[in-house]
XYZ file of C-alpha atoms in Angstrom:
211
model
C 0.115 17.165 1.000
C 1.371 16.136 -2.679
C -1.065 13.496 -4.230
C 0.162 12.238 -7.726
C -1.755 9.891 -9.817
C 1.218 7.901 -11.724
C -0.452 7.956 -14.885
C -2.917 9.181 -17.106
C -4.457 6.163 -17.644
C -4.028 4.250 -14.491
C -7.193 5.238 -12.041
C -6.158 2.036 -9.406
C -4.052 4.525 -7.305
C -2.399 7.551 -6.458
C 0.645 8.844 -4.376
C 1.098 10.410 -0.612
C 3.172 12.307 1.031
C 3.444 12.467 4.950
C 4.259 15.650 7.410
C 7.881 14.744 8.861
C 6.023 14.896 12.585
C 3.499 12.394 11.193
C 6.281 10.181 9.382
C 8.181 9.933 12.671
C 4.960 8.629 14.684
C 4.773 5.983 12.502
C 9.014 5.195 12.519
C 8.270 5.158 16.118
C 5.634 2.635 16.020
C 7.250 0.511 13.569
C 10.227 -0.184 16.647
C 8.082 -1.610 18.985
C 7.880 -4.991 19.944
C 4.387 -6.139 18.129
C 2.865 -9.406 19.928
C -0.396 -9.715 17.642
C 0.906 -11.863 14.594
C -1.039 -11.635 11.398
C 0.449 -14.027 9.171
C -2.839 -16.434 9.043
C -4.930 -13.614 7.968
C -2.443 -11.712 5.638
C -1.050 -13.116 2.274
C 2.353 -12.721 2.120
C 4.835 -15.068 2.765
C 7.155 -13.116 5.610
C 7.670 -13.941 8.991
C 6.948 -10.772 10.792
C 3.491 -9.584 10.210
C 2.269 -7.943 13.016
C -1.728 -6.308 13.596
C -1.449 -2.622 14.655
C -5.409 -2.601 15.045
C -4.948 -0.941 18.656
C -3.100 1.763 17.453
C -5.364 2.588 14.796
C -7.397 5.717 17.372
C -3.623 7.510 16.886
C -3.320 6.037 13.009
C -7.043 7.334 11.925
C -5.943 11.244 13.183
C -2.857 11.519 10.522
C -4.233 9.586 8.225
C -7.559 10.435 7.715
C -6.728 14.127 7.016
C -4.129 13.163 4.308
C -6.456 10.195 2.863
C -10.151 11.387 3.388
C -9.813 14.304 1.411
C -7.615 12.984 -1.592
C -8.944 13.447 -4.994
C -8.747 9.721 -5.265
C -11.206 9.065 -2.189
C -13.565 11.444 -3.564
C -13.835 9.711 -6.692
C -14.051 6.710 -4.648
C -17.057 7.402 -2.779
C -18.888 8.756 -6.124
C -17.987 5.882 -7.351
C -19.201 3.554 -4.567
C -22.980 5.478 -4.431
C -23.154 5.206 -7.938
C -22.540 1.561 -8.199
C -24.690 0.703 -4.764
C -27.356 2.732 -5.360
C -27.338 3.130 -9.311
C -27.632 7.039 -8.765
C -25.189 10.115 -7.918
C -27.497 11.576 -5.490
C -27.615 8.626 -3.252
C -27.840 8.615 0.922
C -24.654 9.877 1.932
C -21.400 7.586 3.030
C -18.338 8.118 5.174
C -15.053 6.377 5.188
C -13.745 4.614 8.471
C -9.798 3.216 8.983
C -10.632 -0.266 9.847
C -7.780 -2.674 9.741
C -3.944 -1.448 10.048
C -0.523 -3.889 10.373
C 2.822 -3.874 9.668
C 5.374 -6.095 7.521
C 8.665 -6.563 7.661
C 9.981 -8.077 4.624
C 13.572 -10.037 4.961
C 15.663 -10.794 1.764
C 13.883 -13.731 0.256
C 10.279 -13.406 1.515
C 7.519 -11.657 -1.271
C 4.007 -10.374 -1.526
C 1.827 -12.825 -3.796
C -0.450 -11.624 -6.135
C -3.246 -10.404 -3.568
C -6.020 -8.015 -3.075
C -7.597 -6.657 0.113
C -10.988 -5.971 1.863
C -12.824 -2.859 2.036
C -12.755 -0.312 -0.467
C -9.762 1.568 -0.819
C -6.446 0.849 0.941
C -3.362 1.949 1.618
C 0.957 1.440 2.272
C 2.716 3.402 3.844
C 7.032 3.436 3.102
C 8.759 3.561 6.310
C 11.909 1.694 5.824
C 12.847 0.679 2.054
C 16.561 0.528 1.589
C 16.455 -1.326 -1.990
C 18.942 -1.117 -4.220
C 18.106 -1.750 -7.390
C 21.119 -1.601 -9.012
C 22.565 -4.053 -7.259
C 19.549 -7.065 -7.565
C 19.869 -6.247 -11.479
C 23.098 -7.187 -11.896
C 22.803 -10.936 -10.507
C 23.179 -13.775 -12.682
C 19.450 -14.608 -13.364
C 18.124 -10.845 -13.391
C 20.453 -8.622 -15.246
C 19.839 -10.232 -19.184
C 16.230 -10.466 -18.002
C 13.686 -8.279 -20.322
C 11.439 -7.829 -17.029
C 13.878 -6.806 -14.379
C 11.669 -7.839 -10.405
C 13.251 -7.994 -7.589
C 12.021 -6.060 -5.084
C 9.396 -4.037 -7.019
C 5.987 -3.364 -6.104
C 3.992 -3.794 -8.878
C -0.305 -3.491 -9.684
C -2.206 -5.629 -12.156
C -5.641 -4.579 -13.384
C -7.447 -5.610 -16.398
C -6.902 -3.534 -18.985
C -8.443 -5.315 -22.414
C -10.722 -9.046 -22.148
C -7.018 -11.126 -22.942
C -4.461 -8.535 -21.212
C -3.691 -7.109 -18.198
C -2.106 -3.561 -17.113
C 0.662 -3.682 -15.108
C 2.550 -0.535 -13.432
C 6.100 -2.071 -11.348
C 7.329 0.713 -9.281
C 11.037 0.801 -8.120
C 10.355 1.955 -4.694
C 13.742 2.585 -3.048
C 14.580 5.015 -0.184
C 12.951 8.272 -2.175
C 10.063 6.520 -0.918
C 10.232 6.731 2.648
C 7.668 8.938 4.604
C 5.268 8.256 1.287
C 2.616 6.174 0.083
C 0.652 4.951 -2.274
C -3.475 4.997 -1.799
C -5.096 2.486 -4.119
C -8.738 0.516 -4.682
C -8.587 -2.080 -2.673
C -9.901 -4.912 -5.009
C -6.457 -3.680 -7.129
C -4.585 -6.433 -7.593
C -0.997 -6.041 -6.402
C 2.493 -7.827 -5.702
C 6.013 -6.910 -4.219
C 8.341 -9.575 -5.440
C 11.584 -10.643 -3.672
C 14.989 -9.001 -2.330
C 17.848 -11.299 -1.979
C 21.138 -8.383 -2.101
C 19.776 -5.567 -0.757
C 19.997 -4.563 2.787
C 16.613 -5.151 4.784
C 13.676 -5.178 6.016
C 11.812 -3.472 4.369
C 8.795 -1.975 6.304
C 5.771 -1.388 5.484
C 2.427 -0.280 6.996
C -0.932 -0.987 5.292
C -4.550 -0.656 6.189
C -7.966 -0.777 4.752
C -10.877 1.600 4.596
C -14.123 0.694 4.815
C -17.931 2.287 4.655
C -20.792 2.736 6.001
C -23.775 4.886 5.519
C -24.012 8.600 7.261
């Protein structure tokens, strides 16, 4: 597995990469018919957000090998004795997949400004057919200083009066990768209108609990 941080600086969250076998069990999953909506428990502002919470037995088996052993969760659960417990040699903690759904995002829908539960989270990139070239070059975008559309983008604070930001353009490169970030990270993926959707997605949350 190839795990990237994007920068230097930037400790919120760090890049995946799936087997093809394990990318394809969740392309297959993804074309089911879903019947568990989440909308009133997610944030975004789709239509089809669906909870994969049954499937997450199958989910936990790829994921947990790619995930569990990342440099990033490592640090994480350092991290998490040190600020529980005040100490580096604190009782020992294990990470557990507990919440896993899909989105599919239609031209015009968006991700607000959110954050999630647990401690670290996760996407996953199974169908992102942006083109960025195109949503660039309309009217309102392409004289624009801070070109949007469609970009995922993180927010953490950076200075007491500024924020960091990191937008990633994440186009069909992406597909069978993901990104693995903290999950009180703020974060955003702001709206499509030329481009040809959805774009799918599957997220999920990690939580703890003591050994």
């Amino acid at each position: 597995m190839n795990y990237k941080a994007f920068t230097s600086s930037m400790q919120y969250a760090e890049g995946f990469e799936l087997s093809k076998s394990d990318y394809d069990f969740f392309k297959k999953l993804v074309k089911k018919k879903h019947a568990r909506k989440s909308n009133k428990n997610l944030a975004g502002n789709l239509t089809h957000e669906y909870n994969l919470n049954e499937y997450i037995p199958q989910a936990r088996i790829i994921l947990d090998k790619v995930i569990i052993n990342s440099p990033f969760a490592n640090n994480q659960k350092k991290d998490h004795v040190n600020r529980l417990f005040h100490e580096s040699n604190g009782p020992k903690i294990r990470f557990h997949l507990g919440e896993l759904w899909v989105n599919y995002m239609q031209k015009n829908e968006f991700n607000p400004l959110h954050h999630h539960s647990g401690i670290f989270s996760f996407v996953l990139f199974i169908d992102t057919k942006m083109n960025f070239k195109k949503e660039d070059l309309q009217a309102h975008v392409k004289e624009a200083n801070n070109k949007l559309p469609g970009r995922f983008a993180f927010y953490w604070p950076e200075h007491i009066k500024t924020l960091g930001e990191r937008q990633l353009d994440i186009d069909k490169k992406w597909e069978g990768r993901g990104l693995l970030f903290r999950s009180d990270t703020s974060h955003t993926v702001y709206p499509f209108s030329v481009s040809k959707g959805p774009r799918i997605t599957i997220s999920g949350n990690y939580f703890v609990t003591l050994e």
